[in-house]
Coordinates of C-alpha atoms (C1' of nucleotides) in Angstrom, one line a residue:
Chain A
M1 CA -35.6 -10.9 1.2
V2 CA -32.2 -11.6 2.8
K3 CA -32.7 -13.2 6.1
Y4 CA -29.5 -12.0 7.9
I5 CA -30.3 -8.4 7.0
D6 CA -33.8 -8.7 8.3
I7 CA -32.5 -10.1 11.5
A8 CA -29.9 -7.4 11.9
D9 CA -32.6 -4.8 11.2
D10 CA -34.7 -6.3 14.0
I11 CA -32.0 -6.4 16.6
R12 CA -30.8 -2.9 15.6
E13 CA -34.3 -1.7 16.2
K14 CA -34.3 -3.3 19.7
I15 CA -31.0 -1.6 20.5
I16 CA -32.3 1.8 19.4
E17 CA -35.6 1.5 21.3
Q18 CA -33.5 0.3 24.2
T19 CA -35.1 -3.1 24.5
Y20 CA -31.5 -4.1 24.8
T21 CA -29.6 -1.4 26.7
Y22 CA -26.0 -0.4 27.1
G23 CA -23.7 -3.1 28.5
Q24 CA -26.4 -5.7 28.4
K25 CA -25.6 -9.1 27.3
L26 CA -27.7 -10.3 24.4
P27 CA -29.2 -13.8 24.4
Y28 CA -26.5 -16.1 23.2
E29 CA -26.3 -17.4 19.7
Y30 CA -28.3 -20.6 20.2
V31 CA -31.3 -18.8 21.7
L32 CA -31.2 -16.1 19.0
C33 CA -31.1 -18.8 16.3
V34 CA -34.2 -20.4 17.8
T35 CA -35.9 -17.1 18.1
Y36 CA -35.3 -16.1 14.5
H37 CA -35.5 -19.6 13.1
C38 CA -32.1 -19.6 11.5
N39 CA -28.8 -21.3 11.4
K40 CA -25.7 -20.2 13.5
E41 CA -23.8 -19.0 10.4
T42 CA -26.8 -16.8 9.4
M43 CA -27.0 -15.4 12.9
K44 CA -23.3 -14.6 12.8
K45 CA -23.7 -12.7 9.5
A46 CA -26.6 -10.7 11.1
L47 CA -24.6 -9.8 14.2
D48 CA -21.5 -9.0 12.2
I49 CA -23.4 -6.2 10.6
L50 CA -24.1 -4.7 14.0
V51 CA -20.5 -5.2 15.0
K52 CA -19.4 -3.2 11.9
E53 CA -21.9 -0.5 12.8
G54 CA -20.3 -0.3 16.2
L55 CA -23.5 -1.2 18.1
I56 CA -22.4 -4.5 19.7
V57 CA -19.2 -6.2 20.7
R58 CA -18.8 -10.0 20.6
R59 CA -16.4 -11.7 23.0
R60 CA -15.6 -15.3 22.4
G61 CA -16.2 -17.3 25.5
A62 CA -18.1 -14.5 27.2
G63 CA -21.0 -13.3 25.1
T64 CA -22.4 -10.5 23.0
F65 CA -22.8 -7.1 24.6
V66 CA -24.5 -3.8 23.6
K67 CA -21.9 -1.1 23.2
D68 CA -22.0 2.4 24.6
Y69 CA -24.7 3.9 22.4
D70 CA -25.1 7.6 22.1
P71 CA -28.5 8.2 20.3
S72 CA -27.4 11.7 19.2
N73 CA -24.6 10.2 17.3
D74 CA -26.5 7.5 15.3
D75 CA -25.6 8.3 11.7
V76 CA -25.2 4.6 10.9
L77 CA -28.7 4.1 11.8
K78 CA -30.4 6.6 9.6
K79 CA -31.8 4.9 6.6
G80 CA -31.5 8.2 4.7
D81 CA -27.8 8.2 5.0
R82 CA -26.9 4.6 4.3
Y83 CA -24.4 5.7 1.6
G84 CA -22.7 8.4 3.6
V85 CA -23.7 11.0 1.1
G86 CA -26.2 13.0 3.2
L87 CA -25.5 14.8 6.3
T88 CA -23.5 12.9 8.8
G89 CA -23.4 12.7 12.5
K90 CA -24.4 15.6 14.7
Y91 CA -26.1 17.7 12.1
Q92 CA -28.5 15.1 10.7
G93 CA -32.2 15.4 10.7
F94 CA -32.3 18.5 12.8
Y95 CA -31.9 21.3 10.4
R96 CA -33.3 22.6 7.2
I97 CA -31.2 21.8 4.2
R98 CA -31.1 23.7 0.9
S99 CA -29.3 22.7 -2.3
E100 CA -28.1 25.2 -4.9
V101 CA -27.2 23.8 -8.3
V102 CA -24.1 25.8 -9.4
E103 CA -23.5 23.7 -12.5
F104 CA -25.4 21.0 -14.4
S105 CA -24.0 20.1 -17.8
V106 CA -22.7 17.2 -19.9
I107 CA -19.0 17.3 -20.9
P108 CA -16.5 14.9 -22.5
S109 CA -14.4 13.2 -19.7
D110 CA -10.8 14.2 -19.5
L111 CA -8.0 11.7 -18.7
E112 CA -8.4 11.9 -14.9
I113 CA -12.2 11.5 -14.9
S114 CA -12.2 8.7 -17.4
K115 CA -9.6 6.9 -15.3
K116 CA -11.6 7.2 -12.2
L117 CA -14.9 6.2 -13.8
Q118 CA -13.1 3.5 -15.9
I119 CA -14.6 4.7 -19.1
E120 CA -13.0 5.8 -22.4
E121 CA -11.5 9.2 -22.5
G122 CA -13.9 11.6 -24.1
S123 CA -17.1 9.7 -23.2
F124 CA -19.8 12.1 -22.1
V125 CA -20.4 12.5 -18.4
Y126 CA -22.8 14.6 -16.3
H127 CA -20.9 17.4 -14.5
V128 CA -22.7 18.6 -11.4
I129 CA -21.6 21.2 -8.9
R130 CA -23.9 21.6 -6.0
A131 CA -23.7 23.7 -2.9
R132 CA -25.6 22.6 0.2
Y133 CA -26.7 24.8 3.0
L134 CA -27.7 24.0 6.6
E135 CA -30.0 26.7 7.9
E136 CA -28.4 28.9 5.3
I137 CA -24.9 28.1 6.5
P138 CA -22.7 26.7 3.7
Y139 CA -21.9 23.1 4.5
V140 CA -20.6 21.2 1.5
L141 CA -19.7 21.8 -2.1
E142 CA -20.2 18.7 -4.2
I143 CA -18.5 18.1 -7.6
I144 CA -20.0 15.1 -9.3
Y145 CA -19.2 13.2 -12.5
M146 CA -21.5 10.4 -13.7
P147 CA -21.3 8.6 -17.1
I148 CA -24.5 9.3 -19.1
S149 CA -24.3 5.7 -20.3
V150 CA -24.9 4.5 -16.8
I151 CA -27.2 7.1 -15.4
A152 CA -29.7 7.9 -18.1
N153 CA -31.9 11.0 -18.3
L154 CA -30.8 12.8 -15.2
R155 CA -32.8 16.0 -14.8
L156 CA -32.3 19.2 -13.0
E157 CA -35.1 18.3 -10.7
N158 CA -33.2 15.1 -9.6
V159 CA -30.0 17.1 -9.1
S160 CA -31.8 19.7 -7.0
N161 CA -33.3 16.9 -4.8
S162 CA -31.6 13.6 -4.3
I163 CA -29.5 12.0 -7.0
Y164 CA -29.3 8.8 -5.1
A165 CA -33.1 8.6 -4.8
Y166 CA -33.3 8.9 -8.5
I167 CA -30.8 6.2 -9.1
E168 CA -32.3 3.8 -6.6
D169 CA -36.0 4.5 -6.8
E170 CA -36.6 5.6 -10.3
L171 CA -33.9 3.7 -12.2
G172 CA -34.1 0.8 -9.8
L173 CA -30.4 0.4 -9.6
K174 CA -28.6 -0.9 -6.5
I175 CA -25.6 0.7 -5.0
Q176 CA -23.0 -1.7 -3.9
S177 CA -20.0 0.1 -2.5
S178 CA -18.1 3.3 -2.3
H179 CA -14.4 3.9 -2.0
K180 CA -13.5 7.1 -0.3
T181 CA -10.3 9.1 0.4
I182 CA -10.5 11.9 2.9
T183 CA -7.8 14.5 2.7
G184 CA -7.2 18.1 3.7
E185 CA -6.7 20.7 0.9
L186 CA -6.0 24.4 0.8
S187 CA -9.0 26.3 -0.4
T188 CA -9.2 28.0 -3.8
P189 CA -11.6 30.9 -4.7
L190 CA -14.3 28.3 -5.6
E191 CA -14.4 26.9 -2.1
Q192 CA -13.8 30.3 -0.5
Q193 CA -16.9 31.5 -2.2
Y194 CA -19.2 28.6 -1.5
L195 CA -18.0 27.4 1.8
E196 CA -17.3 30.9 3.1
L197 CA -13.7 30.1 3.9
S198 CA -10.9 32.6 4.1
E199 CA -7.8 32.5 2.0
K200 CA -5.3 30.0 3.4
E201 CA -8.0 28.1 5.2
P202 CA -8.2 24.4 4.3
F203 CA -11.2 22.2 3.7
F204 CA -12.0 18.5 4.0
Q205 CA -12.3 16.7 0.8
V206 CA -13.9 13.4 0.4
E207 CA -13.1 11.9 -3.0
K208 CA -15.4 9.0 -3.7
V209 CA -15.8 6.4 -6.4
S210 CA -19.1 4.5 -6.2
Y211 CA -20.1 1.1 -7.7
L212 CA -23.5 -0.3 -8.6
S213 CA -24.3 -3.9 -7.7
S214 CA -23.5 -4.8 -11.3
G215 CA -19.9 -3.7 -10.6
V216 CA -20.2 -0.7 -12.9
I217 CA -18.9 2.6 -11.6
F218 CA -21.6 5.2 -11.7
E219 CA -20.1 8.1 -9.8
Y220 CA -16.8 10.0 -9.2
S221 CA -17.3 12.8 -6.8
L222 CA -15.4 15.4 -4.7
N223 CA -17.3 16.6 -1.6
R224 CA -15.7 19.6 -0.1
Y225 CA -16.6 20.4 3.5
H226 CA -16.1 23.3 5.7
Y227 CA -13.7 22.0 8.3
N228 CA -15.9 22.8 11.2
Q229 CA -19.0 21.2 9.6
F230 CA -17.3 17.8 8.9
E231 CA -17.7 14.6 10.8
E232 CA -17.0 11.0 9.7
N233 CA -17.4 7.9 11.8
T234 CA -15.8 4.6 10.9
V235 CA -15.5 1.2 12.6
T236 CA -12.6 -1.0 11.6
V237 CA -12.8 -4.6 12.5
H238 CA -9.4 -6.4 12.4
Y239 CA -9.1 -10.0 11.5
Chain B
M1 CA -4.2 -20.6 11.5
V2 CA -7.4 -19.3 10.0
K3 CA -7.9 -20.6 6.5
Y4 CA -9.8 -17.7 4.9
I5 CA -7.2 -15.2 6.1
D6 CA -4.4 -17.3 4.7
I7 CA -6.2 -17.6 1.4
A8 CA -6.9 -13.8 1.3
D9 CA -3.2 -13.1 2.0
D10 CA -2.2 -15.4 -0.8
I11 CA -4.5 -13.9 -3.4
R12 CA -3.6 -10.3 -2.2
E13 CA 0.0 -11.2 -2.7
K14 CA -0.8 -12.3 -6.3
I15 CA -2.6 -9.0 -7.0
I16 CA 0.3 -7.0 -5.6
E17 CA 2.9 -8.8 -7.5
Q18 CA 0.6 -8.5 -10.5
T19 CA 0.1 -12.2 -11.1
Y20 CA -3.5 -11.1 -11.3
T21 CA -3.6 -7.7 -13.1
Y22 CA -6.0 -4.8 -13.3
G23 CA -9.3 -5.7 -14.9
Q24 CA -8.5 -9.4 -15.0
K25 CA -11.1 -11.9 -14.1
L26 CA -10.1 -14.2 -11.3
P27 CA -10.7 -17.9 -11.7
Y28 CA -14.2 -18.5 -10.5
E29 CA -15.2 -19.7 -7.2
Y30 CA -15.3 -23.4 -7.9
V31 CA -11.7 -23.4 -9.3
L32 CA -10.4 -21.3 -6.4
C33 CA -12.0 -23.7 -4.0
V34 CA -10.3 -26.6 -5.6
T35 CA -7.0 -24.8 -5.7
Y36 CA -7.1 -23.9 -2.0
H37 CA -8.8 -27.0 -0.9
C38 CA -11.7 -25.2 0.7
N39 CA -15.4 -24.8 0.8
K40 CA -17.3 -22.2 -1.1
E41 CA -18.3 -20.3 2.0
T42 CA -14.7 -20.2 3.2
M43 CA -13.7 -18.9 -0.2
K44 CA -16.3 -16.2 0.0
K45 CA -15.0 -15.1 3.4
A46 CA -11.5 -14.8 1.9
L47 CA -12.6 -12.8 -1.1
D48 CA -14.8 -10.6 1.0
I49 CA -11.7 -9.4 2.8
L50 CA -10.2 -8.3 -0.5
V51 CA -13.5 -6.7 -1.5
K52 CA -13.4 -4.6 1.8
E53 CA -9.9 -3.7 1.0
G54 CA -11.0 -2.4 -2.3
L55 CA -8.8 -4.8 -4.3
I56 CA -11.4 -6.7 -6.1
V57 CA -15.0 -6.4 -7.2
R58 CA -17.4 -9.3 -7.4
R59 CA -20.3 -9.3 -9.8
R60 CA -23.0 -11.9 -9.5
G61 CA -23.5 -13.7 -12.8
A62 CA -20.3 -12.2 -14.2
G63 CA -17.3 -13.0 -12.1
T64 CA -14.6 -11.5 -9.8
F65 CA -12.4 -8.8 -11.2
V66 CA -9.2 -7.1 -10.0
K67 CA -9.9 -3.4 -9.4
D68 CA -7.9 -0.5 -10.5
Y69 CA -4.9 -0.9 -8.2
D70 CA -2.5 2.0 -7.7
P71 CA 0.6 0.5 -6.0
S72 CA 1.6 4.0 -4.6
N73 CA -1.7 4.0 -2.7
D74 CA -1.6 0.7 -1.0
D75 CA -2.0 1.5 2.7
V76 CA -4.4 -1.4 3.2
L77 CA -1.6 -3.7 2.1
K78 CA 1.1 -2.7 4.4
K79 CA 1.3 -5.0 7.4
G80 CA 2.8 -2.2 9.4
D81 CA -0.3 -0.2 9.2
R82 CA -3.0 -2.8 9.7
Y83 CA -4.6 -0.7 12.5
G84 CA -4.6 2.6 10.8
V85 CA -2.2 4.1 13.3
G86 CA 0.9 4.5 11.3
L87 CA 1.4 6.7 8.4
T88 CA -1.3 6.4 5.8
G89 CA -1.4 6.5 2.1
K90 CA 0.9 8.6 0.1
Y91 CA 3.5 9.1 2.8
Q92 CA 4.1 5.6 3.9
G93 CA 7.4 3.9 3.7
F94 CA 9.2 6.5 1.8
Y95 CA 10.3 8.9 4.4
R96 CA 12.2 9.0 7.7
I97 CA 10.0 9.2 10.7
R98 CA 11.0 10.5 14.1
S99 CA 8.9 10.4 17.3
E100 CA 9.3 12.9 20.1
V101 CA 7.7 12.0 23.4
V102 CA 6.3 15.2 24.8
E103 CA 4.6 13.7 27.8
F104 CA 4.6 10.3 29.4
S105 CA 2.9 10.0 32.8
V106 CA 0.2 8.2 34.8
I107 CA -2.8 10.2 35.8
P108 CA -6.2 9.5 37.4
S109 CA -8.8 9.5 34.6
D110 CA -11.3 12.4 34.5
L111 CA -15.0 11.9 33.7
E112 CA -14.5 12.1 29.9
I113 CA -11.6 9.8 29.7
S114 CA -13.2 7.2 32.1
K115 CA -16.4 7.3 30.0
K116 CA -14.5 6.7 26.8
L117 CA -12.4 3.9 28.3
Q118 CA -15.4 2.5 30.2
I119 CA -13.5 2.4 33.4
E120 CA -14.2 4.0 36.8
E121 CA -13.5 7.7 37.2
G122 CA -10.2 8.2 38.9
S123 CA -8.7 4.9 37.7
F124 CA -5.1 5.4 36.7
V125 CA -4.3 5.7 33.0
Y126 CA -1.2 6.3 31.0
H127 CA -1.1 9.7 29.5
V128 CA 1.1 10.0 26.4
I129 CA 1.6 12.9 24.1
R130 CA 3.8 12.2 21.1
A131 CA 4.8 14.3 18.2
R132 CA 5.8 12.6 15.0
Y133 CA 7.9 14.1 12.2
L134 CA 8.3 13.1 8.7
E135 CA 11.7 14.2 7.4
E136 CA 11.6 16.7 10.2
I137 CA 8.3 18.1 9.1
P138 CA 5.7 17.9 11.9
Y139 CA 3.0 15.5 10.9
V140 CA 0.9 14.4 13.8
L141 CA 0.4 15.0 17.5
E142 CA -0.9 12.0 19.3
I143 CA -2.6 12.2 22.6
I144 CA -3.1 8.8 24.1
Y145 CA -4.8 7.4 27.2
M146 CA -4.6 3.7 28.2
P147 CA -5.7 2.1 31.4
I148 CA -2.7 0.8 33.4
S149 CA -4.9 -2.2 34.4
V150 CA -5.0 -3.3 30.8
I151 CA -1.6 -2.3 29.4
A152 CA 0.9 -3.2 32.1
N153 CA 4.4 -1.9 32.4
L154 CA 4.5 0.4 29.5
R155 CA 8.0 2.0 29.2
L156 CA 9.4 5.1 27.6
E157 CA 11.2 2.8 25.2
N158 CA 7.9 1.4 24.0
V159 CA 6.3 4.8 23.7
S160 CA 9.3 6.1 21.7
N161 CA 8.9 3.2 19.3
S162 CA 5.7 1.4 18.6
I163 CA 3.1 1.1 21.3
Y164 CA 1.1 -1.3 19.2
A165 CA 4.1 -3.6 18.7
Y166 CA 4.5 -3.7 22.5
I167 CA 0.9 -4.6 23.0
E168 CA 0.8 -7.3 20.3
D169 CA 4.3 -8.8 20.4
E170 CA 5.4 -8.4 24.0
L171 CA 2.0 -8.6 25.8
G172 CA 0.6 -11.0 23.3
L173 CA -2.7 -9.2 23.1
K174 CA -4.8 -9.1 20.0
I175 CA -6.4 -5.9 18.7
Q176 CA -10.0 -6.4 17.5
S177 CA -11.4 -3.1 16.4
S178 CA -11.2 0.6 16.4
H179 CA -13.9 3.2 16.3
K180 CA -12.9 6.4 14.8
T181 CA -14.4 9.9 14.4
I182 CA -12.8 12.4 12.1
T183 CA -13.4 16.1 12.6
G184 CA -11.8 19.4 12.0
E185 CA -11.0 21.6 15.1
L186 CA -9.5 25.0 15.6
S187 CA -6.0 24.8 16.8
T188 CA -4.8 25.8 20.3
P189 CA -1.3 26.8 21.2
L190 CA -0.4 23.1 21.7
E191 CA -1.1 22.2 18.1
Q192 CA 0.3 25.5 16.8
Q193 CA 3.6 24.6 18.5
Y194 CA 3.9 21.0 17.5
L195 CA 2.2 21.0 14.1
E196 CA 3.6 24.4 13.1
L197 CA 0.1 25.8 12.5
S198 CA -0.7 29.5 12.6
E199 CA -3.4 30.9 14.9
K200 CA -6.8 30.4 13.5
E201 CA -5.7 27.5 11.4
P202 CA -7.5 24.3 12.0
F203 CA -6.2 20.7 12.4
F204 CA -7.8 17.4 11.5
Q205 CA -8.5 15.2 14.4
V206 CA -9.0 11.4 14.5
E207 CA -10.6 10.4 17.8
K208 CA -10.2 6.7 18.3
V209 CA -11.4 4.1 20.8
S210 CA -9.7 0.7 20.4
Y211 CA -10.8 -2.8 21.6
L212 CA -8.8 -5.9 22.3
S213 CA -10.1 -9.2 21.1
S214 CA -11.3 -9.8 24.7
G215 CA -13.7 -6.9 24.2
V216 CA -11.8 -4.7 26.7
I217 CA -11.0 -1.1 25.6
F218 CA -7.3 -0.5 25.8
E219 CA -6.9 2.9 24.2
Y220 CA -8.6 6.3 23.8
S221 CA -6.6 8.6 21.5
L222 CA -6.7 11.8 19.7
N223 CA -4.5 12.1 16.7
R224 CA -4.1 15.6 15.5
Y225 CA -2.8 16.1 12.0
H226 CA -1.6 19.0 10.1
Y227 CA -4.3 19.4 7.4
N228 CA -2.0 19.0 4.5
Q229 CA -0.5 15.8 5.9
F230 CA -3.9 14.1 6.4
E231 CA -5.2 11.2 4.4
E232 CA -7.7 8.5 5.3
N233 CA -9.1 5.7 3.0
T234 CA -12.2 3.7 3.5
V235 CA -14.3 1.3 1.6
T236 CA -17.9 0.9 2.4
V237 CA -19.7 -2.1 1.2
H238 CA -23.5 -1.7 1.3
Y239 CA -25.8 -4.6 1.9
Chain C
dG1 C1' -29.4 -22.2 -20.9
dA2 C1' -24.9 -21.9 -19.0
dG3 C1' -22.0 -19.5 -16.0
dT4 C1' -21.2 -17.4 -11.8
dG5 C1' -22.1 -15.4 -7.1
dG6 C1' -25.1 -15.2 -2.8
dT7 C1' -27.7 -17.3 0.9
dC8 C1' -29.0 -20.8 4.0
dT9 C1' -28.7 -25.2 6.6
dA10 C1' -27.1 -29.0 9.9
dG11 C1' -23.6 -30.5 12.1
dA12 C1' -18.6 -31.1 13.3
dC13 C1' -14.8 -29.3 15.6
dC14 C1' -11.9 -25.6 17.6
dA15 C1' -10.6 -21.4 20.7
dC16 C1' -11.2 -18.7 24.4
dA17 C1' -13.4 -17.0 29.0
dT18 C1' -15.1 -17.8 33.3
dC19 C1' -15.7 -20.5 37.3
Chain D
dA1 C1' -16.0 -28.3 33.1
dT2 C1' -19.2 -25.5 31.0
dG3 C1' -20.6 -21.6 28.3
dT4 C1' -20.0 -19.1 24.3
dG5 C1' -18.2 -17.6 19.8
dG6 C1' -15.4 -18.8 15.5
dT7 C1' -14.3 -21.7 11.5
dC8 C1' -15.1 -25.1 8.2
dT9 C1' -17.6 -28.4 5.3
dA10 C1' -21.1 -30.5 1.9
dG11 C1' -24.7 -29.7 -0.4
dA12 C1' -29.3 -27.4 -1.6
dC13 C1' -31.4 -23.7 -3.7
dC14 C1' -31.7 -18.9 -5.4
dA15 C1' -30.5 -14.5 -8.2
dC16 C1' -28.3 -12.2 -11.6
dT17 C1' -25.6 -11.7 -16.2
dC18 C1' -24.3 -12.9 -20.7
dT19 C1' -25.3 -14.3 -25.3

DNA sequence: GAGTGGTCTAGACCACATC
DNA sequence: ATGTGGTCTAGACCACTCT
C-alpha cells in the first residue's frame, strides 16, 4: 500500500538473508530508485526506516553501508514484536511462553488513570493483570488499563492470548505510537510473588501510553520485568 | 541552516511557553506553510520531529493536537541532553552535579572493545571511568572507550566536564546517532563501591555505541545506574 | 462534501567525502 | 572534480474524519 514501507521491507529482507552483508556498500540512491521505480525522496523515506532500526548507516558523500548485524539480536525485525510488547531481544522466539491472567475486570478510572488515558474520571476501563512465564520462569507482570469505550468487548480469551492481535485483527484498529518511560522501582509483595523477587530487590518498569492511528489513547500499562530478564534496544538518530 | 529543524524549534518553543496549550489544535498544515514560508513536505518533516518527541499528535482528517505536556518531564526539550547522556527526566536541572574521574588512560583495545568500535584489535583507545554524583548521592558510573584516532587530544579537563561538548564544540564534529541497549546486571565490587549498592543488588546498564555524522564510531560506553536513579523515555512511532 | 494529513513525483540546488 | 546524500519546492493525487 505504502511504497516506502514496501521498499524498506524488501531491503531489510535482503540484509537479513545476507544478500547485503556487513560493511557492504548498498547500491547508491539513483540505482535503487531505478530498481524500485521510485523517486529519491521516497527512497530516502524507505532507507530512513532502516537507519532507525539500526540496520544501515548513511554517510553523505560516501554511501550507504550495512551495519554490524547480529542475527541473534534482531528484535526490530520480528513482525510479532513490532510494538515492543512481546518478548524482546535475546529471549524471543526460542522459548515456550505461558500467560496467567491474575485479574480481569472493569473498574471506574481513578484520577491517575483517567489522566493517562485522557478520559473523564470515573469512566469505565478494563483492568488486566497478567503474569507471563518463559519456560515457567516468571518474566513480566503486566498491569493494563484500557477504556471500554475504545476497546469493545474484550474477552478473557483475548486477554489470555494476545490483546494486540485482538485490537488489530479483530477490531481492525491500527496502532500508531507508544510513549514509554523505563524506570527502576523497589518491589512490593505483588512483584515479589509473581516475579520471584526477594524483598529489597528492584524491578524494571516500563510505563506505556499507546495511541491508535485515530489519535485516541487505547492503553495505559505498567510492565514490570525481573531485572535479569529485561532488555530494551533503541536507536536515536540526532538531527 | 536546515529549515525544518528551525521550524520545529520554533513550534516546540511555542508549546513550551504555552502559546499552544494542551489539547489545542494547531493551525493546519496549509496555514503553517504560509506562516513559515515553506512547502508542505518541509512542514511535515518539522512536525514529525515534534511527533517523535511526543509533543504533538497528528490525526489524518482531524488535525494536529498538542499532547499532554508535563513541564517537569521535559528531557527531550533540554538542549543539554540532546544525546541522552546527561541526566534524564525528573532529575535534570534541579540538582548540583559532581563528576569524579576514577580512571583516565589509553589502552590497547581488546577483542570485545575493538568489535564494538569497529577498529582493529590492539588499536589504542581512551579508557575513562567516571562517577557522577547528584547532591553527593551516587548516580551513575560511566565506563567509556573512544578510539584515539577519532577523538584526538582528549584531556583530563574535558573528561571532568563534558566530553560531548569537547567533541562538538572544540573538535567541531557532529554526532549522528546512538544505539543503546538497556539491561539489568548483578553488581560487582566496582559498582557496589561507586553506586553504593549492597552485594546481590543489581544495577541498570545502558550500553551505547555512538556514531559521528561521518559514520565513524567514536564511542562505546557502559553507563551503570543505581536502580532508583534510572529513567529513560522513548517514543515509538509505528508505520 | 469539506477539512485535513499522507504519499509520491520531477527536478533544482546544497553539503560533504574522496580522489 | 566527481560521487553521493540531504533539503526544498510545486503540485498531483489519495485516505481518513467529521457532520
